[in-house]
Coordinates of C-alpha atoms in Angstrom, one line a residue:
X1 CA 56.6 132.9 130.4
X2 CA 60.2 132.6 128.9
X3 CA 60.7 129.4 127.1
X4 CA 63.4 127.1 129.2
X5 CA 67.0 126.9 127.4
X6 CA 67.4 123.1 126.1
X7 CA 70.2 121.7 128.4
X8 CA 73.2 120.3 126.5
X9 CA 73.7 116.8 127.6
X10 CA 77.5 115.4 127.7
X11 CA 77.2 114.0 124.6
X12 CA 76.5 117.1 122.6
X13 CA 79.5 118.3 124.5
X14 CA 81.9 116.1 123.3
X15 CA 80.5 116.3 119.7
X16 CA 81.2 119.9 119.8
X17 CA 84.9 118.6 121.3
X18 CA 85.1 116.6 118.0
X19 CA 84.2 119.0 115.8
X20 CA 86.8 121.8 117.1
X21 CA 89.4 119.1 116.7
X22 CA 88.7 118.6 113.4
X23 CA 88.1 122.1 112.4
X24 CA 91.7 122.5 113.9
X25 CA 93.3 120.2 112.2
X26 CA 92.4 121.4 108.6
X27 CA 93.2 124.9 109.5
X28 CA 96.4 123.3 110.6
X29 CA 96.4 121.6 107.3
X30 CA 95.9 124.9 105.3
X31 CA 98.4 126.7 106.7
X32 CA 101.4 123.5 106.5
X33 CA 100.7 123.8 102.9
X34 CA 101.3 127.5 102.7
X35 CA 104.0 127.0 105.1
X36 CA 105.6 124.1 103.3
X37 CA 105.4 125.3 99.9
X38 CA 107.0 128.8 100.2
X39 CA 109.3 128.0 102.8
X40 CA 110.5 124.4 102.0
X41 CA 114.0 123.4 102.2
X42 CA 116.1 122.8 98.6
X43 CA 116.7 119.3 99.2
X44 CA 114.1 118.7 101.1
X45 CA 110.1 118.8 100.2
X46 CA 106.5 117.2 102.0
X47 CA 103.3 117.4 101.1
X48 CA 101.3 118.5 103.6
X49 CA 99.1 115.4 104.1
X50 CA 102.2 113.7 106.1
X51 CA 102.0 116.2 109.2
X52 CA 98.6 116.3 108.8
X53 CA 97.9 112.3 109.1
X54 CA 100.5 112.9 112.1
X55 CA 98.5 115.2 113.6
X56 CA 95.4 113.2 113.6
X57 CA 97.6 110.3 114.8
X58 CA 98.7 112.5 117.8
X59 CA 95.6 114.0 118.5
X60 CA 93.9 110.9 118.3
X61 CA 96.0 109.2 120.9
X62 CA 95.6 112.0 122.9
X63 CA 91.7 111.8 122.9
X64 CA 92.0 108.4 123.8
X65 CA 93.6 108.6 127.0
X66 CA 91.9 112.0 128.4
X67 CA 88.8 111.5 126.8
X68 CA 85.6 109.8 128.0
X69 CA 85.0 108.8 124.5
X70 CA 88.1 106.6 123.9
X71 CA 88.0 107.4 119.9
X72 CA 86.7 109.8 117.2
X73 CA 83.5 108.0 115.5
X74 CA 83.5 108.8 111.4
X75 CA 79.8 108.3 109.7
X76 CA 81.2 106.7 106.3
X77 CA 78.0 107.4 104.9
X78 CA 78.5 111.4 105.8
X79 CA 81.8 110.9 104.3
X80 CA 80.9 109.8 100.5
X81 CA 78.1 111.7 99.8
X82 CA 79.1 115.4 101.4
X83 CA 83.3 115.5 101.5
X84 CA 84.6 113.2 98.5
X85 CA 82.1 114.9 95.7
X86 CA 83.8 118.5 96.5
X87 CA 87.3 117.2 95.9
X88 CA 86.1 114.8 92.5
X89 CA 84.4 117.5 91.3
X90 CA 86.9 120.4 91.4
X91 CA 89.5 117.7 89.6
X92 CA 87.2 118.2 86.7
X93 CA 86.3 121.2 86.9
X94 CA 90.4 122.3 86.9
X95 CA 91.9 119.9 84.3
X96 CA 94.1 121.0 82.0
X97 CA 93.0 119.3 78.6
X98 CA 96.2 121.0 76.7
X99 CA 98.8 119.2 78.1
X100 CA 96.4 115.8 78.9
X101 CA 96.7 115.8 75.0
X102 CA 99.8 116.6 74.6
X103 CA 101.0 113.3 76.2
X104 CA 97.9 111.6 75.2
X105 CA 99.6 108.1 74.5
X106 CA 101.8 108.0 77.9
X107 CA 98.3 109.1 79.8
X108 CA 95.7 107.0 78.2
X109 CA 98.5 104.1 78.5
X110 CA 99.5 104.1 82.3
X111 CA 96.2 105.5 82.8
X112 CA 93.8 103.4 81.3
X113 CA 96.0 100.0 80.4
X114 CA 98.4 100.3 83.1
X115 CA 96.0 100.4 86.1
X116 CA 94.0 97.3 85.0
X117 CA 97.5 96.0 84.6
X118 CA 98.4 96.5 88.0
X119 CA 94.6 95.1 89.5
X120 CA 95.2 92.0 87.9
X121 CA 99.4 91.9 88.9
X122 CA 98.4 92.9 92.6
X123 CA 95.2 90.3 92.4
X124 CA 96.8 87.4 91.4
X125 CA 99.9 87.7 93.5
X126 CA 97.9 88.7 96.5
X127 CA 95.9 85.4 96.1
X128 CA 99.1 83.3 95.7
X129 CA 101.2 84.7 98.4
X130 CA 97.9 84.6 100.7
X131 CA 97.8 80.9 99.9
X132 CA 101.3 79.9 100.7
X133 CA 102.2 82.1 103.5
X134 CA 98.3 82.4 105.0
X135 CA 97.3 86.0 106.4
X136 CA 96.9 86.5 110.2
X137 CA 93.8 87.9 111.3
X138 CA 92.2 88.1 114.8
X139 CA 95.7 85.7 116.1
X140 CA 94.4 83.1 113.4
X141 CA 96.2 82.2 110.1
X142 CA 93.8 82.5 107.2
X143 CA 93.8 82.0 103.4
X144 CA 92.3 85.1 101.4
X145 CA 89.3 84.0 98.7
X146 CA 90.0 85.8 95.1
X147 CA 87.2 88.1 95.9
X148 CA 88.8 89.5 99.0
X149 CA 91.6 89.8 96.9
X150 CA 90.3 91.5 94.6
X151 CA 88.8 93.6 96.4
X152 CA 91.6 95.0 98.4
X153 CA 93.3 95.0 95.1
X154 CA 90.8 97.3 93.8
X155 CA 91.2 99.5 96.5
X156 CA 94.8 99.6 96.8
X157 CA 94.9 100.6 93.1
X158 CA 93.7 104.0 93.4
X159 CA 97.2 105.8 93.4
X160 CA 97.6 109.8 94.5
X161 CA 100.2 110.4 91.5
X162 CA 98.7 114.3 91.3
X163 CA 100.1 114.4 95.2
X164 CA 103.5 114.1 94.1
X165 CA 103.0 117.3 91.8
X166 CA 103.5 118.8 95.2
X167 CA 107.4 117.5 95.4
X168 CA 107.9 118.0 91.6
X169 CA 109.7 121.3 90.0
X170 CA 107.4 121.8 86.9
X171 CA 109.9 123.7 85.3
X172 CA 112.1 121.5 85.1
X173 CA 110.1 118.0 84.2
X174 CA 107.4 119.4 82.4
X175 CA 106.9 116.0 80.8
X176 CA 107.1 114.2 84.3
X177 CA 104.3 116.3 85.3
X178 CA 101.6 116.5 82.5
X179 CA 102.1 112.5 82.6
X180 CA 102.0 112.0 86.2
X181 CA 98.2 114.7 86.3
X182 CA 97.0 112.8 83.5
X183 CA 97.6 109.3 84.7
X184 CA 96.2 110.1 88.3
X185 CA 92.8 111.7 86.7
X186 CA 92.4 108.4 84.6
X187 CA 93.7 105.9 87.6
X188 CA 91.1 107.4 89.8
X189 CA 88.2 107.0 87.3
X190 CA 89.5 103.4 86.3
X191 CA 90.2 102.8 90.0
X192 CA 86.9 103.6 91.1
X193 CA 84.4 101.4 88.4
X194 CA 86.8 98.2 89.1
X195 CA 86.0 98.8 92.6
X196 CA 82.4 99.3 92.3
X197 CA 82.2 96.1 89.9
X198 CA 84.3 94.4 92.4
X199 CA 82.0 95.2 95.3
X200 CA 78.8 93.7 93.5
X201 CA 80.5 91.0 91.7
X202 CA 79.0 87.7 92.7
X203 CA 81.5 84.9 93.2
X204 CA 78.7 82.2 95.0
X205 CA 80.1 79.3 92.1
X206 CA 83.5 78.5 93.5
X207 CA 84.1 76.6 89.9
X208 CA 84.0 79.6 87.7
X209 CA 87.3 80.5 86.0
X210 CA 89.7 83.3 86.9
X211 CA 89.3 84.7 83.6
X212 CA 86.0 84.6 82.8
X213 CA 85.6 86.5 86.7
X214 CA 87.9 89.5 85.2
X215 CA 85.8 89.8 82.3
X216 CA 82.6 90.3 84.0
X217 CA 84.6 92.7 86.1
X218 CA 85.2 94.7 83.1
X219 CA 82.4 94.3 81.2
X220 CA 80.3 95.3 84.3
X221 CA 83.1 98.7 84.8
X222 CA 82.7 99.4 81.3
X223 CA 79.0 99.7 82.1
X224 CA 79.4 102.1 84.7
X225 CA 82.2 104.1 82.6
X226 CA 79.3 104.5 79.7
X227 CA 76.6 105.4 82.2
X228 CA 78.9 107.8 84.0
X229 CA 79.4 109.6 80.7
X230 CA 76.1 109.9 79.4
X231 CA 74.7 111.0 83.0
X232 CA 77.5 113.4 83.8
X233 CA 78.0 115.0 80.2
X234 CA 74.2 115.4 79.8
X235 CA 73.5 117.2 83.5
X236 CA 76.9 119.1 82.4
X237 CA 75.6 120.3 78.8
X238 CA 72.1 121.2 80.7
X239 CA 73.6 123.6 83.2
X240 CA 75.6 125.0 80.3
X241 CA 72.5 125.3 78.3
X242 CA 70.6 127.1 81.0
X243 CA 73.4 129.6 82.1
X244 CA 73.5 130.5 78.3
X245 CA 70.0 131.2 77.6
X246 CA 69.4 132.6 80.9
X247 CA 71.1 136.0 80.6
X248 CA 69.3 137.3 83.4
X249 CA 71.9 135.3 85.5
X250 CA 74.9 137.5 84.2
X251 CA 74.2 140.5 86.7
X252 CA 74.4 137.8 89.8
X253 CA 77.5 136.0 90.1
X254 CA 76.1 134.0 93.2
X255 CA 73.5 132.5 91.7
X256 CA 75.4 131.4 88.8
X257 CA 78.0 129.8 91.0
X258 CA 75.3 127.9 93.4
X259 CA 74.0 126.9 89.9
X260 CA 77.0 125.6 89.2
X261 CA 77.5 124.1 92.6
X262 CA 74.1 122.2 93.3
X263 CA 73.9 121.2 89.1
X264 CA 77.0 119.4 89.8
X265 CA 76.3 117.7 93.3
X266 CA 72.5 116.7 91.8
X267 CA 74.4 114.9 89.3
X268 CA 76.8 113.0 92.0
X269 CA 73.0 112.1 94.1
X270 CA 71.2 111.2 91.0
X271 CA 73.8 109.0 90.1
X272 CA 74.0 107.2 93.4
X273 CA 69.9 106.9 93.6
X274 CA 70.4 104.9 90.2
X275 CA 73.3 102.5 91.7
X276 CA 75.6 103.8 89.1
X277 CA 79.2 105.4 90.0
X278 CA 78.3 109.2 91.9
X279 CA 81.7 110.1 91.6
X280 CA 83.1 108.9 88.4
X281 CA 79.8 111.1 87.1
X282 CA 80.3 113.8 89.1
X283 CA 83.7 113.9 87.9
X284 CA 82.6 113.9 84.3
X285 CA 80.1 116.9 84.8
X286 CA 82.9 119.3 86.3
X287 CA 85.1 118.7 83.3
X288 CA 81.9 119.2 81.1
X289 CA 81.0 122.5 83.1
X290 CA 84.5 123.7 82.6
X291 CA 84.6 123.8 78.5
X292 CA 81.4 124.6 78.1
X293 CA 79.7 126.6 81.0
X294 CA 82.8 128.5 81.8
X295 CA 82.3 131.5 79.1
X296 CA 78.6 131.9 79.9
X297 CA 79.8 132.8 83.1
X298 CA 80.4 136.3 84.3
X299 CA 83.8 137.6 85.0
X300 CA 83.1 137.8 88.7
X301 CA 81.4 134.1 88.5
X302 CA 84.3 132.7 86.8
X303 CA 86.6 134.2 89.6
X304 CA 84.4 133.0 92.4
X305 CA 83.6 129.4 91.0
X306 CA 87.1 128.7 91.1
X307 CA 87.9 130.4 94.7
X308 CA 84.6 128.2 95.8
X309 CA 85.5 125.1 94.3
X310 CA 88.9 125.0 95.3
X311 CA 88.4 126.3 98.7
X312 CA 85.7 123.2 99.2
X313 CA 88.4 120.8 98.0
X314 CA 90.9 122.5 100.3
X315 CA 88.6 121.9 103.2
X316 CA 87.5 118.3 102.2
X317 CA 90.8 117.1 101.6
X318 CA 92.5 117.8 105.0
X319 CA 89.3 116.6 106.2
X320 CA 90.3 113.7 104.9
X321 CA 93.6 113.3 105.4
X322 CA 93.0 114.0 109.4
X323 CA 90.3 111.3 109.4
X324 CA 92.9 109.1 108.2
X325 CA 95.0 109.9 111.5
X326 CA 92.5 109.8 113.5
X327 CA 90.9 106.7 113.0
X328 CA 94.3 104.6 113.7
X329 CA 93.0 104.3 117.3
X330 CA 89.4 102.8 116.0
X331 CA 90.5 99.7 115.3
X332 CA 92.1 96.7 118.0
X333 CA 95.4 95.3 117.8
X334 CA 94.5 92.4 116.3
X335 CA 92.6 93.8 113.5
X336 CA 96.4 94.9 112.1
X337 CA 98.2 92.2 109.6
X338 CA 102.0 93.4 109.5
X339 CA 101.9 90.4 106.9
X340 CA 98.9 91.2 105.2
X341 CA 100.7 94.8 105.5
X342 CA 104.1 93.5 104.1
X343 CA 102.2 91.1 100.8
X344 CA 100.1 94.2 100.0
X345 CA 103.0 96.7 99.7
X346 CA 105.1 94.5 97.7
X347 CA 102.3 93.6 95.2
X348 CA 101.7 96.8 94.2
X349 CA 105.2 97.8 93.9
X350 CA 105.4 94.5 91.5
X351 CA 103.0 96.1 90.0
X352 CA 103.9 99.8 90.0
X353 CA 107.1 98.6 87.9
X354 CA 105.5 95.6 85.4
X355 CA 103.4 98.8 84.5
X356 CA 105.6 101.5 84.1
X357 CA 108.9 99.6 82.6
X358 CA 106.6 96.6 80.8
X359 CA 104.1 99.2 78.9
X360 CA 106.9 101.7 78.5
X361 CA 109.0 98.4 76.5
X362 CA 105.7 98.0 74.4
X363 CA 105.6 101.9 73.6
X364 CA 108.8 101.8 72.4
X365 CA 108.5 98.7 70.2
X366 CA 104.9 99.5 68.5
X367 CA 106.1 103.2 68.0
X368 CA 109.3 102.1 66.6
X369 CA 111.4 104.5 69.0
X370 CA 109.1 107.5 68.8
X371 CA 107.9 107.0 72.4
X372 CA 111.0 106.7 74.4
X373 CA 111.1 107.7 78.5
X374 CA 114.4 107.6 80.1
X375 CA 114.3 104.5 82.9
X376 CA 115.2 107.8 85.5
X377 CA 111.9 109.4 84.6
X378 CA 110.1 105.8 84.7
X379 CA 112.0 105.5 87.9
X380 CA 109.7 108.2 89.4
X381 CA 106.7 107.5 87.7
X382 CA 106.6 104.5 89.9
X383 CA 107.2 106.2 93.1
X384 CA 104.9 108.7 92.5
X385 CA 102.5 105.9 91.3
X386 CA 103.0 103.9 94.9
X387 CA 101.4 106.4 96.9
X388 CA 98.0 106.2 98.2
X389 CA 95.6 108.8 99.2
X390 CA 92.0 110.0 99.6
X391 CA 90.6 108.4 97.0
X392 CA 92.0 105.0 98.4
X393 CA 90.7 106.2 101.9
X394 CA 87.3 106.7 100.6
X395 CA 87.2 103.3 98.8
X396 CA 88.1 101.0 101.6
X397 CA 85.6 102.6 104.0
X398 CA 83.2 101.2 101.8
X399 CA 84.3 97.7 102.1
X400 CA 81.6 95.3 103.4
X401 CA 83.1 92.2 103.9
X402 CA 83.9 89.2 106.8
X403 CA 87.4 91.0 107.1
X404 CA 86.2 94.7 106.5
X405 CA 88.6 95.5 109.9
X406 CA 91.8 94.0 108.3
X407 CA 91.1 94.9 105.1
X408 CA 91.0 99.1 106.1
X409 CA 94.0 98.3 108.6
X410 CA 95.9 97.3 105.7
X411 CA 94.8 100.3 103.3
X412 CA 95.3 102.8 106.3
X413 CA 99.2 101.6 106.9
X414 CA 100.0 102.0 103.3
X415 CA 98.3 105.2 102.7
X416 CA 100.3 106.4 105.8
X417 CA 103.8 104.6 105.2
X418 CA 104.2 105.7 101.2
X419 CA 102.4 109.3 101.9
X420 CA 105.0 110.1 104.5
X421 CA 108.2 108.2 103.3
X422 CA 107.8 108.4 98.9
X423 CA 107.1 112.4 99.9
X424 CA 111.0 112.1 101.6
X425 CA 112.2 109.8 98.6
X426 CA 110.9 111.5 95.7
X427 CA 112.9 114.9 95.6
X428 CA 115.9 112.9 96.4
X429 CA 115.2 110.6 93.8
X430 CA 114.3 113.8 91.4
X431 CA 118.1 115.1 91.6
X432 CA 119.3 112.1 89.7
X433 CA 117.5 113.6 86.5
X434 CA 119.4 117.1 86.6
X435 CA 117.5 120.0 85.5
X436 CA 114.9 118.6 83.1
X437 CA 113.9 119.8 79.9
X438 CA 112.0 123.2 78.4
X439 CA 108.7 122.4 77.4
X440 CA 105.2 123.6 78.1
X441 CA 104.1 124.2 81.9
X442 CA 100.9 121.9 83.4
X443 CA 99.1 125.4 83.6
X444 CA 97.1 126.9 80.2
X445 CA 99.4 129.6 78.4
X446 CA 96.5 132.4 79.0
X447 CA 97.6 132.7 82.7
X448 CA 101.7 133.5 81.7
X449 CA 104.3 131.6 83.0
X450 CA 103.6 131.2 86.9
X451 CA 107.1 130.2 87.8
X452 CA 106.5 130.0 91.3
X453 CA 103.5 127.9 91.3
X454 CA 102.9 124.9 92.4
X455 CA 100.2 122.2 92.0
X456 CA 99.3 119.8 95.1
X457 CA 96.9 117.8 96.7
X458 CA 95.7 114.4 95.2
X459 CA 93.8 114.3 92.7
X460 CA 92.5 112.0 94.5
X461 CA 92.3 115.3 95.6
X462 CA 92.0 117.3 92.8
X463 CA 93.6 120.4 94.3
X464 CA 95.7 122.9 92.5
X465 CA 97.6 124.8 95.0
X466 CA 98.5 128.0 93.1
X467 CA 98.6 131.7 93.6
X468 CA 95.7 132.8 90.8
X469 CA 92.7 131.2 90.2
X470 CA 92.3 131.8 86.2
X471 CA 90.1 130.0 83.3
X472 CA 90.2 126.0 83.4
X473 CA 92.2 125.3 79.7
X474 CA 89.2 125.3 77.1
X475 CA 91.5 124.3 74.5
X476 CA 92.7 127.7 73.2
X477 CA 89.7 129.9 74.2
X478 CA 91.0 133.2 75.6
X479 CA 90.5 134.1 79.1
X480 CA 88.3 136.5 81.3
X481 CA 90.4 136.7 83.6
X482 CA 94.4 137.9 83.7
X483 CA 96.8 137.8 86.1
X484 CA 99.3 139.9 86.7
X485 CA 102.8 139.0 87.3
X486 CA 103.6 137.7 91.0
X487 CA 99.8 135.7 90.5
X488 CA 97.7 138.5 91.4
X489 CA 94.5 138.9 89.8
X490 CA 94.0 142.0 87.1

C-alpha cells in the first residue's frame, strides 16, 4: 500500500508564506545594491539597507492587515548563532591590514579610546536626562536605573561606519576611508565585549560607585577581548596548520573551503558553549585564516572562499536589514518612547562629536602637530560614526530586561532614522571637502587600481561590494589571483 502524503496544516502554509517574503526581500536587496551602485545619481547616493528596511516596513504592514498571522515571528536565538557569524566572519576574513596600519594612530584612537568614550558620554547623560525629564513607557513616566542605561548605551554604541564606505568616493578621501574601515572593525569588537560585560554585570548593591561599576565593566571586557584572542587565533593557526600539512587537500578546492567554513563557525559555537564572546572570536579566526591559511589554499579555493564568504554575508546582511523592517509591526504602540527616542539620539551625537573633535584636540597636542585632520573631514567622521546597523540590531535582540520592548523600540527607530537620513546627508556633506587627496586606495596594491569599485555594507556587515574577489592584504605577499582590468578575473 502507498504511504499517505503528510497533509500540510495552515501553519506550515504560512511559514512557507514567511519564508518567500523573506527570500524576496534579500533578492530585492541584492539587486538595489547593484542597481544603486552603478546607476546612482552624482549628487545623490543610498546604501541599500534604506529601501531595504522600507521594504520590510511595507511588506510588513501589508502582512498585517491580509494576513491571518498579524506579524512576522523572528527566533533571536536562530538569528545569533546562524546569520550574524557569516557577516563577522567575512569582516575578518577581508580586512585590509595595509592601510589599518597605515592610519594606525587615528584607528586604534577613535576605535579603541573613542568608543569607550562615547559609552561612558551616552551613559551618563542618558542617566541624567532620564532623571530629570523621566522616560515614558507603557503611558507611565519612569526613571531609567544606570544599568538600563548602560545597557542601551552599550548597544547603541555599535556604529555601521564601514556602511558609509558605500556613500564615500575612495579616490578622492582615501584617508577618510581607511579611518572610517578601521574604526568600524575596532567599534564593533569594543562594542560588542562592553555589551556582553554590561549584560552580566551585577548591579544588586545600589551603594556602589559609578566608577568603580565602569571598571568592572572593563576589566570584565578586557577578559573577554583576551579570551577571544587566544580562542580565535589558536582555532585560526590550527586550520592553517592542517591545510598546510595536508597536501592531499590541494587537488579539492571544496573541501578546503568547507574546512575553512565549519573551522571558523566551530570556533564562533565553542566560544558561546564557554560563555565567552562567539563573535568577537569568530571575528578573530577569519582575520587569522586570512594571513595565514590563505597561501595554503589552492588557486581555485582562494577564488571560491571569497565568492562563498561574501556571498553568505550578502545573504545575511539583507536578511538582516529586512528583519529590521519587518519587525516594526511586532511591537504595540506604547512600547515606542519618542522621548526615550529623542534623549538617545542626542546622546550619541554628544558623543559622536566629544570623540571625534575632543580625541582629535589631544592628537594634535601629544603629536605636536603631526596628526592633524581638517574639522571637514572630522565633520564626517561623525556622521558616518552616527549610524547604526546590524550589529546594533543583533545586540539589542539580546536584551533581557523589565523594559526589553522599549529598549529595541528605541534601537529600531535610530537604526532606521540615521540609516535612511545620514545615507541622504553624507554625500552632500562630502562636497564641502572638494576632491580629496592622492593617496593609497582601501584595496591591497596586488589587485591594480579598481577605480570603479566600491566597498559597502556594514561592517557590522563586513561586506565589500566590489567587482573581483582577489587575495585578503597579507601584508605584501603576492597574489594567486589577478584581475584584469574592468575587475574580471585572469
Amino acid at each position: 500500500s502507498r504511504t499517505p502524503r503528510r497533509h500540510r496544516g495552515p501553519s506550515m502554509a504560512l511559514l512557507s508564506l514567511e519564508i518567500t517574503v523573506v527570500v524576496i526581500l534579500v533578492l530585492l536587496y541584492v539587486v538595489l545594491g547593484h542597481a544603486l551602485e552603478h546607476n546612482s545619481l552624482p549628487y545623490l547616493s543610498i546604501h541599500e539597507s534604506a529601501p531595504a528596511i522600507f521594504l520590510g516596513l511595507f511588506i510588513g504592514e501589508l502582512f498585517q492587515r491580509f494576513s491571518d498571522r498579524p506579524t512576522f515571528e523572528f527566533n533571536e536565538e536562530a538569528f545569533m548563532n546562524y546569520v550574524l557569524p557569516p557577516i563577522i566572519f567575512f569582516a575578518g576574513y577581508s580586512m585590509k591590514k595595509r592601510n589599518f596600519f597605515k592610519y594606525f594612530p587615528y584607528v586604534i584612537t577613535f576605535g579603541v579610546l573613542g568608543t569607550l568614550v562615547q559609552f561612558f558620554v551616552m551613559t551618563m547623560s542618558t542617566y541624567a536626562l532620564s532623571q530629570w525629564f523621566g522616560v515614558e513607557t507603557e503611558g507611565v513616566d519612569v526613571v531609567l536605573s544606570l544599568r538600563e542605561c548602560m545597557l542601551i548605551s552599550a548597544t547603541l554604541s555599535a556604529a555601521d561606519e564601514v556602511a558609509t564606505l558605500s556613500l564615500i568616493p575612495q579616490a578622492e578621501h582615501p584617508k577618510l576611508s581607511a579611518i572610517l574601515f578601521g574604526e568600524g572593525v575596532l567599534n564593533d569588537a569594543v562594542s560588542l565585549l562592553l555589551f556582553r560585560s554590561t549584560t552580566i554585570l551585577n548591579l544588586s548593591h545600589g551603594s556602589t560607585p559609578t566608577m568603580i561599576i565602569f571598571g568592572d565593566v572593563l576589566l570584565r571586557s578586557l577578559y573577554l577581548l583576551t579570551m577571544a584572542l587566544l580562542m580565535g587565533g589558536a582555532m585560526g593557526l590550527l586550520i592553517a596548520r592542517f591545510l598546510r600539512v595536508t597536501t592531499s587537500l590541494k587537488g579539492h578546492p571544496m573541501r578546503e573551503t568547507s574546512t575553512l567554513l565549519l573551522g571558523g563557525y566551530m570556533s564562533f559555537t565553542l566560544a558561546e558553549s564557554l560563555e565567552l564572546s562567539g563573535i568577537l572570536t569568530v571575528f578573530i579566526c577569519g582575520v587569522t585564516l586570512s594571513h595565514y591559511a590563505w597561501h595554503s589554499l589552492s588557486p581555485e579555493a582562494q577564488t571560491g572562499s571569497r565568492i562563498l564568504f561574501h556571498t553568505l554575508s550578502c545573504v545575511a546582511e539583507g536578511y538582516c536589514f529586512a528583519a529590521i523592517g519587518l519587525s516594526v509591526h511586532n511591537f504595540e504602540l506604547q512600547e515606542w518612547s519618542g522621548r526615550l527616542i529623542a534623549i538617545m539620539f542626542f546622546t550619541m551625537l554628544l558623543g559622536r562629536f566629544v570623540t571625534c573633535f575632543g580625541l582629535s584636540g589631544l592628537m594634535y597636542l601629544f603629536s605636536r602637530g603631526s596628526l592633524k585632520m581638517p574639522v571637514s573631514e572630522l565633520a564626517i567622521l561623525v556622521l558616518g560614526g552616527v549610524v547604526r546597523g546590524a550589529i546594533c540590531w543583533a545586540q539589542v535582540l539580546q536584551v533581557n530586561d523589565a523594559r526589553r520592548g522599549v529598549i529595541i523600540t528605541t534601537a529600531l527607530s535610530i537604526i532606521i532614522v540615521t540609516t535612511v537620513v545620514f545615507s541622504l546627508v553624507i554625500p552632500c556633506c562630502l562636497r564641502c571637502l572638494g576632491e580629496g587627496q592622492d593617496g593609497p586606495q582601501l584595496y591591497s596594491p596586488h589587485l591594480g587600481k579598481l577605480s570603479n569599485a566600491s566597498s559597502a555594507g556594514d561592517l557590522s556587515a563586513g561586506v565589500r561590494r566590489s567587482s573581483s574577489y582577489g587575495v585578503p592584504d597579507t601584508g605584501g605577499s603576492g597574489p594567486l589571483v589577478s584581475v584584469a582590468e574592468g575587475g574580471h578575473l585572469l
